[in-house]
Structure formats: structure tokens, C-alpha cells
mmCIF file of C-alpha atoms in Angstrom:
data_model
loop_
_atom_site.group_PDB
_atom_site.id
_atom_site.type_symbol
_atom_site.label_atom_id
_atom_site.label_comp_id
_atom_site.label_asym_id
_atom_site.label_seq_id
_atom_site.Cartn_x
_atom_site.Cartn_y
_atom_site.Cartn_z
ATOM 1 C CA UNK A 1 165.856 -0.812 28.478
ATOM 2 C CA UNK A 2 167.158 -4.078 30.345
ATOM 3 C CA UNK A 3 166.702 -7.267 28.251
ATOM 4 C CA UNK A 4 164.752 -8.797 30.932
ATOM 5 C CA UNK A 5 162.293 -5.651 31.115
ATOM 6 C CA UNK A 6 159.266 -5.308 28.839
ATOM 7 C CA UNK A 7 157.929 -2.466 27.066
ATOM 8 C CA UNK A 8 155.315 -2.186 29.717
ATOM 9 C CA UNK A 9 157.503 -2.296 32.970
ATOM 10 C CA UNK A 10 160.289 0.708 31.190
ATOM 11 C CA UNK A 11 158.203 3.450 32.262
ATOM 12 C CA UNK A 12 155.333 4.402 34.865
ATOM 13 C CA UNK A 13 153.516 6.411 31.998
ATOM 14 C CA UNK A 14 150.368 5.657 30.696
ATOM 15 C CA UNK A 15 150.844 5.334 26.976
ATOM 16 C CA UNK A 16 147.730 6.235 24.742
ATOM 17 C CA UNK A 17 147.153 4.611 21.279
ATOM 18 C CA UNK A 18 144.567 5.807 18.517
ATOM 19 C CA UNK A 19 144.277 3.278 15.637
ATOM 20 C CA UNK A 20 141.960 3.017 12.708
ATOM 21 C CA UNK A 21 142.593 -0.436 11.816
ATOM 22 C CA UNK A 22 140.029 -1.562 9.211
ATOM 23 C CA UNK A 23 139.269 -4.627 10.405
ATOM 24 C CA UNK A 24 140.878 -6.010 13.789
ATOM 25 C CA UNK A 25 140.913 -10.026 12.762
ATOM 26 C CA UNK A 26 142.714 -8.919 9.167
ATOM 27 C CA UNK A 27 145.188 -6.975 11.357
ATOM 28 C CA UNK A 28 145.576 -8.670 14.411
ATOM 29 C CA UNK A 29 149.259 -9.338 14.082
ATOM 30 C CA UNK A 30 150.074 -5.596 13.779
ATOM 31 C CA UNK A 31 147.459 -5.163 16.962
ATOM 32 C CA UNK A 32 149.326 -7.198 18.799
ATOM 33 C CA UNK A 33 152.737 -5.367 17.762
ATOM 34 C CA UNK A 34 151.175 -1.829 18.884
ATOM 35 C CA UNK A 35 149.993 -3.311 22.353
ATOM 36 C CA UNK A 36 153.000 -4.078 23.365
ATOM 37 C CA UNK A 37 153.649 -0.435 23.655
ATOM 38 C CA UNK A 38 150.166 0.749 24.799
ATOM 39 C CA UNK A 39 148.172 1.064 28.317
ATOM 40 C CA UNK A 40 144.931 2.449 26.629
ATOM 41 C CA UNK A 41 143.526 1.379 22.870
ATOM 42 C CA UNK A 42 141.271 3.567 21.262
ATOM 43 C CA UNK A 43 140.129 1.617 17.913
ATOM 44 C CA UNK A 44 138.151 2.401 15.193
ATOM 45 C CA UNK A 45 136.580 0.126 12.456
ATOM 46 C CA UNK A 46 137.307 -3.118 14.393
ATOM 47 C CA UNK A 47 134.698 -4.310 11.740
ATOM 48 C CA UNK A 48 132.820 -6.858 14.343
ATOM 49 C CA UNK A 49 129.068 -6.876 14.807
ATOM 50 C CA UNK A 50 127.846 -7.372 18.610
ATOM 51 C CA UNK A 51 127.651 -11.486 18.344
ATOM 52 C CA UNK A 52 131.141 -11.455 17.877
ATOM 53 C CA UNK A 53 132.849 -9.219 20.173
ATOM 54 C CA UNK A 54 134.558 -11.486 22.061
ATOM 55 C CA UNK A 55 136.921 -11.458 19.014
ATOM 56 C CA UNK A 56 138.873 -8.488 20.789
ATOM 57 C CA UNK A 57 139.711 -10.556 23.721
ATOM 58 C CA UNK A 58 141.266 -13.263 21.750
ATOM 59 C CA UNK A 59 143.454 -11.159 20.203
ATOM 60 C CA UNK A 60 144.582 -9.688 22.897
ATOM 61 C CA UNK A 61 143.974 -11.547 26.149
ATOM 62 C CA UNK A 62 146.224 -9.326 28.418
ATOM 63 C CA UNK A 63 143.585 -6.414 27.527
ATOM 64 C CA UNK A 64 140.020 -5.580 28.872
ATOM 65 C CA UNK A 65 137.696 -3.533 26.720
ATOM 66 C CA UNK A 66 134.638 -1.596 26.445
ATOM 67 C CA UNK A 67 133.378 -2.239 22.610
ATOM 68 C CA UNK A 68 130.504 -1.083 20.689
ATOM 69 C CA UNK A 69 129.582 -2.533 17.368
ATOM 70 C CA UNK A 70 126.892 -1.085 14.216
ATOM 71 C CA UNK A 71 124.453 -3.274 15.222
ATOM 72 C CA UNK A 72 125.012 -2.859 19.604
ATOM 73 C CA UNK A 73 121.115 -1.746 19.648
ATOM 74 C CA UNK A 74 119.498 -4.116 16.872
ATOM 75 C CA UNK A 75 121.718 -7.006 16.906
ATOM 76 C CA UNK A 76 122.118 -8.941 13.976
ATOM 77 C CA UNK A 77 122.159 -12.938 13.794
ATOM 78 C CA UNK A 78 125.664 -14.828 12.462
ATOM 79 C CA UNK A 79 123.238 -16.240 9.606
ATOM 80 C CA UNK A 80 122.266 -12.532 8.475
ATOM 81 C CA UNK A 81 125.792 -11.383 8.546
ATOM 82 C CA UNK A 82 127.401 -9.073 5.858
ATOM 83 C CA UNK A 83 130.469 -7.471 5.377
ATOM 84 C CA UNK A 84 131.673 -6.161 8.953
ATOM 85 C CA UNK A 85 131.778 -2.447 9.154
ATOM 86 C CA UNK A 86 132.455 0.442 11.870
ATOM 87 C CA UNK A 87 132.747 -0.244 15.536
ATOM 88 C CA UNK A 88 134.868 1.350 18.221
ATOM 89 C CA UNK A 89 136.212 -0.109 21.383
ATOM 90 C CA UNK A 90 138.476 1.181 24.525
ATOM 91 C CA UNK A 91 140.919 -1.250 25.659
ATOM 92 C CA UNK A 92 143.143 -1.164 28.453
ATOM 93 C CA UNK A 93 145.688 -3.270 29.930
ATOM 94 C CA UNK A 94 144.977 -5.892 32.602
ATOM 95 C CA UNK A 95 147.460 -3.769 34.862
ATOM 96 C CA UNK A 96 145.401 -1.438 35.506
ATOM 97 C CA UNK A 97 141.303 -3.035 35.355
ATOM 98 C CA UNK A 98 141.345 -1.849 39.001
ATOM 99 C CA UNK A 99 141.693 1.816 37.940
ATOM 100 C CA UNK A 100 138.911 1.576 34.923
ATOM 101 C CA UNK A 101 135.061 2.001 35.337
ATOM 102 C CA UNK A 102 133.276 1.669 32.145
ATOM 103 C CA UNK A 103 130.382 4.208 31.125
ATOM 104 C CA UNK A 104 127.300 3.420 29.153
ATOM 105 C CA UNK A 105 126.471 6.331 27.155
ATOM 106 C CA UNK A 106 123.822 4.201 24.480
ATOM 107 C CA UNK A 107 125.666 5.087 21.338
ATOM 108 C CA UNK A 108 126.709 2.531 18.383
ATOM 109 C CA UNK A 109 129.147 5.678 17.723
ATOM 110 C CA UNK A 110 130.844 6.414 21.026
ATOM 111 C CA UNK A 111 132.233 4.470 23.747
ATOM 112 C CA UNK A 112 133.932 5.583 27.165
ATOM 113 C CA UNK A 113 135.838 4.506 29.955
ATOM 114 C CA UNK A 114 137.026 6.495 32.939
ATOM 115 C CA UNK A 115 140.565 6.190 34.904
ATOM 116 C CA UNK A 116 140.103 6.595 38.301
ATOM 117 C CA UNK A 117 143.574 8.449 39.318
ATOM 118 C CA UNK A 118 144.096 9.703 42.586
ATOM 119 C CA UNK A 119 143.461 13.361 41.583
ATOM 120 C CA UNK A 120 140.784 13.325 39.320
ATOM 121 C CA UNK A 121 139.603 10.298 37.434
ATOM 122 C CA UNK A 122 140.064 11.171 33.492
ATOM 123 C CA UNK A 123 137.709 10.506 31.198
ATOM 124 C CA UNK A 124 138.550 8.618 27.599
ATOM 125 C CA UNK A 125 136.425 8.724 24.748
ATOM 126 C CA UNK A 126 136.625 6.511 21.702
ATOM 127 C CA UNK A 127 134.098 7.269 18.641
ATOM 128 C CA UNK A 128 133.971 6.516 14.848
ATOM 129 C CA UNK A 129 132.109 8.966 13.209
ATOM 130 C CA UNK A 130 132.417 7.725 9.622
ATOM 131 C CA UNK A 131 131.679 10.848 6.460
ATOM 132 C CA UNK A 132 128.703 9.437 5.091
#
């Protein structure tokens, strides 16, 4: 790969990554590193509550996201905040933002986006289904 080329420019293929991050804030540096080689990231266990969701955009400003938290439909306030748990997100690089539609499926454990390709739209589903 030429030195002036970023990892993203090196290919025309769509690069998908899935990652159970177990806390996006604590693993922010690793998340930034894998984002360099990803177009779409399926993220589980970000541990953000609804009032903290913007933190994911702060970690990866070149990505857009569809994010769901464990308190998505029954938000807690910042002063009631326990330790984070669960949550999932789909992130896509801003270069393909014009091809993405966010979908609302109405669940605290599933988030979806649609990639509009020239042939057929592709549905991406990210879910977090803990065993307990």
C-alpha cells in the first residue's frame, strides 16, 4: 500500500467488523484502531445509557451511528446512573452516509440499518442477547 493511502482508500470492498467492546469508553483506543480498517462496525455492550449515547460519536467522529441502550424506552437520569450494561450500535463511515437509512425496529436489544446499493438494499442487524 502506498504511504499516502489510508487503510480505507486501499480497497473498494465493504469492510465489516463486529466487536463486543465491553465498555466503549474504557476500550476507546482499541475501537479507534479497528475503525481504521472498517466501513461498518457492529458493536455490542457499549454500556452507554440513553443520555450518554453521544459519547460514541465523540470517540469516532468520522462515523455515524444507530445506537440502542438498555434504557432506550424507559430512560434513567444521570443521577440514577448505575454501572453501564448492554447496548448495541451500528456505526458506518461518513463516506457511505448517503447510502444508509436508519431503521426503527422498536427494541432495546436490536438496531438495524439499510445499505442502499445499486442492486438490492442490504439489511444490517446488530443485536445483543445476553444469556441472563
